[in-house]
Amino acid sequence: MMKNVHLAPEADEDDLYSGYNDYNPTFDTEDLENDPAFQQAVKTSHGRRPPFTAKVPGTSSSRTLATGYGSKTTLSSSIGRPVTAAVQDGVARPMTAVQAAGYTKASSRGAVFDPLGQARGPAPPLETKNEDSPEGKIKQLEKKVNELVEESSIAHSCGDLKLALEKAKDAGRKERALVRQREQTMSPANINLDLTYTVLFNLASQYSANEMYAEALNTYQVIVKNKMFVNGGMLKVNMANIYLKQRNYSKAIKFYRMALDQIASVHKEMRIKIMQNIGIAFIKTGQYTDAISSFEHIMSTSPNLKAGFNLILCYFATGDRDQMKKAFQKLIAVPLDIDDDDKYISQGDDAHTNLLIEAIKNDSLRQMERERKATAEKYIMTAAKLIAPAIETSFAVGYDWCVDVVKTSQYVELANDLEINKAITYLRQKDFNQAVETLKMFEKKDSRVKSAAATNLSFLYFLENEVTQASTYSDLAVNTDRYNPAALTNKGNTIFVNGDYEKAAEFYKEALRNDSSCTEALYNIGLTLKKLNRLDEALDSFLKLHAILRNSAQVLFQIASIYELMEDPNQAIEWLMQLISVVPTDSHALAKLGELYDNEGDKSQAFQYYFESYRYFPSNIEVIEWLGAYYIDTQFCEKAIHYFERAALIQPTQVKWQLMVASCYRRSGNYQKALDTYKMIHRKFPDNAECLRFLVRLCTDMGLKETQEYATKLKRVEKLKEIREQRIKSGRDGSARTRRDGSASGDASYLDPLGPQAERPKTALRKKVDEDEFADEDLGDDLLPE
């Protein structure tokens, strides 16, 4: 650092203005009063002689004249006074003899005239500032405070609220130290109020962002109470916002009004926003009349969409039909201040104009206009759906009024959308015929509306399982607008139902190409690939959809199902666990988890999830059967009785559940209860051989007289059973001979009357119950062998 410091030279250099204070002592008038010779001369006649008169050069005094060769002669005045700038005794007389001019040193004879000091060389470098001085320390501290405020703001904009608050606190501490140091070294008038205001305001903002509302309010209060801050009163708006977040609506209204009183009328936009907040606070407190006053003032002064929509809400809450209509008309009349779409359509062949239109077609201003228009349409559509059932006797008449009002406004295109919403409202009311009639009105409208109506009609017919009509309207929707992803998805659905999975997948893929966010098409692609047994591709589709819809129960279940088909039970269990974290009361998912754990041999976990499934849905026969069999396996037959009785209530015509109840009584040693149960079963199902066998066995063991009666009935039932089996066998043999003779060669495609349900696999415990319950042999043993 010291290498850049240059010391001033010690030797004196020639001074341009030196020598001007040197003069002949003869002309010194300062000590004339003390000069005895001068005083004596004044008193004599010599001092009263007239002064010398000027004489022509060459008469009385000689002057040094310069010749053509540069020689010089001394010039003198008439009284012997040297001429200005003349050289006398080797010293040049200065151009003035005034000491106040700053001429201090005599110059040598023949000095060069250099007024700018160019002959002296470069000037010495500036001396370094002393940062240890009080002023330097204050400036450094002030700079550090500004840097901390900037860092706090940047951290807040990046979302790091905790760091932003720490920086703001640090800035506050350093700013207070700065104020104390200023008070010690300078006058209080030199305190930087702008910096203090900035630090406090930033600190309060960071407190509010971190939801530390009490600290934020205290900080804002410090600013507001300090009269030295000119615009501190405007921060009462921020305080009111905090009270609004705390749901302290009365204080919020109070501070909003205090801020409104301190804001000048020239700040019109700010005053309108505060009035809007006051109206919202009144809505929160249920004071709709006061809220209406605020919003009516806004709509009469500076109408905007939010105020108009809130005004409709207030009138809807009060039930004023006429005012609802007027407020809706005011909302429709709010100017959007955006350009027409025709501005962005090329009108000629001018290359420069077309290039300009192409450049502004999707710029930031155009995007802002689209967002504003979309927001306006959303408010109008929502308001129409809200007030339509309330302004007239029926919602259909109310919708018609809203449509008529919209058709006469700048939102003509919304009229068709309102009609489609009318049809959707019919759907929600389960009035499908009215919905279809409303949608069919759009078949002759423009392409966009026709495509939307046809898409909804296709969806309706698909829900009603009228696939042909659904296919017809889906074709109409696709032909009208080939880029409509919903229409393409509906068309794919109709093909999917018909079993053409490859073609359905093509339509789903086209829908995704037109709109990559069409989650319905992506889900259906996964189902189609699953049907085609392309499990890896199906899994990829569902995983992509899971990245979009993180908490979709359907997607999670499909992923688990695919992992089960891929024989990866661990992954299937993991995804099912995620599923029940989203929908913990889904009995089917819980039962599936129990089934997977049962297949893995973990009976305790399987019982836990089967029991949870039964608790949420106690009518699932498969779950009831598994739980009953589990208790029988664990030798808790008394507990199994409850589940089999539940199954008997659900399926009263199935004798096996009642037989299982009686079996549980017999296993637990309650033979009398078992005998009563078997007798009850015999009265309901007199031809059931199983029941008669157990009655014969129990009556024999208990020594009852009914033994012979039940034995006779058992023989009759068994004989009838043999006769029935012989008839069935003879019928089958006859059919076989007929087929061999060729009389029924056209019936080769025989269909199993049970259908695909006959091949449905069963769980191990369920299969064990079925096999052992109907065993005809060893009656002395338990129904379920070890």
PDB file of N, CA and C in Angstrom, residues 31-47:
ATOM      1  N   ASP A  31       6.942  52.435   8.799  1.00  0.00           N
ATOM      2  CA  ASP A  31       7.590  53.035   9.974  1.00  0.00           C
ATOM      3  C   ASP A  31       7.979  54.503   9.758  1.00  0.00           C
ATOM      4  N   LEU A  32       7.205  55.177   8.904  1.00  0.00           N
ATOM      5  CA  LEU A  32       7.553  56.572   8.627  1.00  0.00           C
ATOM      6  C   LEU A  32       7.358  57.456   9.864  1.00  0.00           C
ATOM      7  N   GLU A  33       6.400  57.093  10.691  1.00  0.00           N
ATOM      8  CA  GLU A  33       6.173  57.925  11.878  1.00  0.00           C
ATOM      9  C   GLU A  33       7.338  57.824  12.860  1.00  0.00           C
ATOM     10  N   ASN A  34       8.042  56.746  12.839  1.00  0.00           N
ATOM     11  CA  ASN A  34       9.186  56.566  13.747  1.00  0.00           C
ATOM     12  C   ASN A  34      10.537  56.924  13.087  1.00  0.00           C
ATOM     13  N   ASP A  35      10.464  57.398  11.857  1.00  0.00           N
ATOM     14  CA  ASP A  35      11.711  57.723  11.133  1.00  0.00           C
ATOM     15  C   ASP A  35      12.051  59.203  11.409  1.00  0.00           C
ATOM     16  N   PRO A  36      13.101  59.494  12.180  1.00  0.00           N
ATOM     17  CA  PRO A  36      13.404  60.913  12.519  1.00  0.00           C
ATOM     18  C   PRO A  36      13.770  61.741  11.291  1.00  0.00           C
ATOM     19  N   ALA A  37      14.454  61.158  10.327  1.00  0.00           N
ATOM     20  CA  ALA A  37      14.845  61.928   9.127  1.00  0.00           C
ATOM     21  C   ALA A  37      13.617  62.351   8.363  1.00  0.00           C
ATOM     22  N   PHE A  38      12.642  61.424   8.263  1.00  0.00           N
ATOM     23  CA  PHE A  38      11.423  61.742   7.516  1.00  0.00           C
ATOM     24  C   PHE A  38      10.620  62.816   8.239  1.00  0.00           C
ATOM     25  N   GLN A  39      10.561  62.680   9.581  1.00  0.00           N
ATOM     26  CA  GLN A  39       9.808  63.660  10.349  1.00  0.00           C
ATOM     27  C   GLN A  39      10.470  65.041  10.282  1.00  0.00           C
ATOM     28  N   GLN A  40      11.792  65.062  10.283  1.00  0.00           N
ATOM     29  CA  GLN A  40      12.511  66.347  10.175  1.00  0.00           C
ATOM     30  C   GLN A  40      12.289  66.969   8.811  1.00  0.00           C
ATOM     31  N   ALA A  41      12.274  66.155   7.822  1.00  0.00           N
ATOM     32  CA  ALA A  41      12.063  66.674   6.463  1.00  0.00           C
ATOM     33  C   ALA A  41      10.674  67.248   6.312  1.00  0.00           C
ATOM     34  N   VAL A  42       9.719  66.569   6.988  1.00  0.00           N
ATOM     35  CA  VAL A  42       8.334  67.073   6.889  1.00  0.00           C
ATOM     36  C   VAL A  42       8.218  68.433   7.535  1.00  0.00           C
ATOM     37  N   LYS A  43       8.975  68.638   8.623  1.00  0.00           N
ATOM     38  CA  LYS A  43       8.875  69.906   9.349  1.00  0.00           C
ATOM     39  C   LYS A  43       9.603  71.035   8.620  1.00  0.00           C
ATOM     40  N   THR A  44      10.564  70.733   7.820  1.00  0.00           N
ATOM     41  CA  THR A  44      11.351  71.753   7.109  1.00  0.00           C
ATOM     42  C   THR A  44      10.658  72.103   5.821  1.00  0.00           C
ATOM     43  N   SER A  45      11.241  73.083   5.143  1.00  0.00           N
ATOM     44  CA  SER A  45      10.690  73.520   3.854  1.00  0.00           C
ATOM     45  C   SER A  45      10.933  72.496   2.773  1.00  0.00           C
ATOM     46  N   HIS A  46      11.903  71.543   3.003  1.00  0.00           N
ATOM     47  CA  HIS A  46      12.155  70.505   2.005  1.00  0.00           C
ATOM     48  C   HIS A  46      10.936  69.584   1.838  1.00  0.00           C
ATOM     49  N   GLY A  47      10.271  69.384   3.005  1.00  0.00           N
ATOM     50  CA  GLY A  47       9.099  68.498   2.928  1.00  0.00           C
ATOM     51  C   GLY A  47       7.917  69.170   2.310  1.00  0.00           C
TER      52      GLY A  47
END
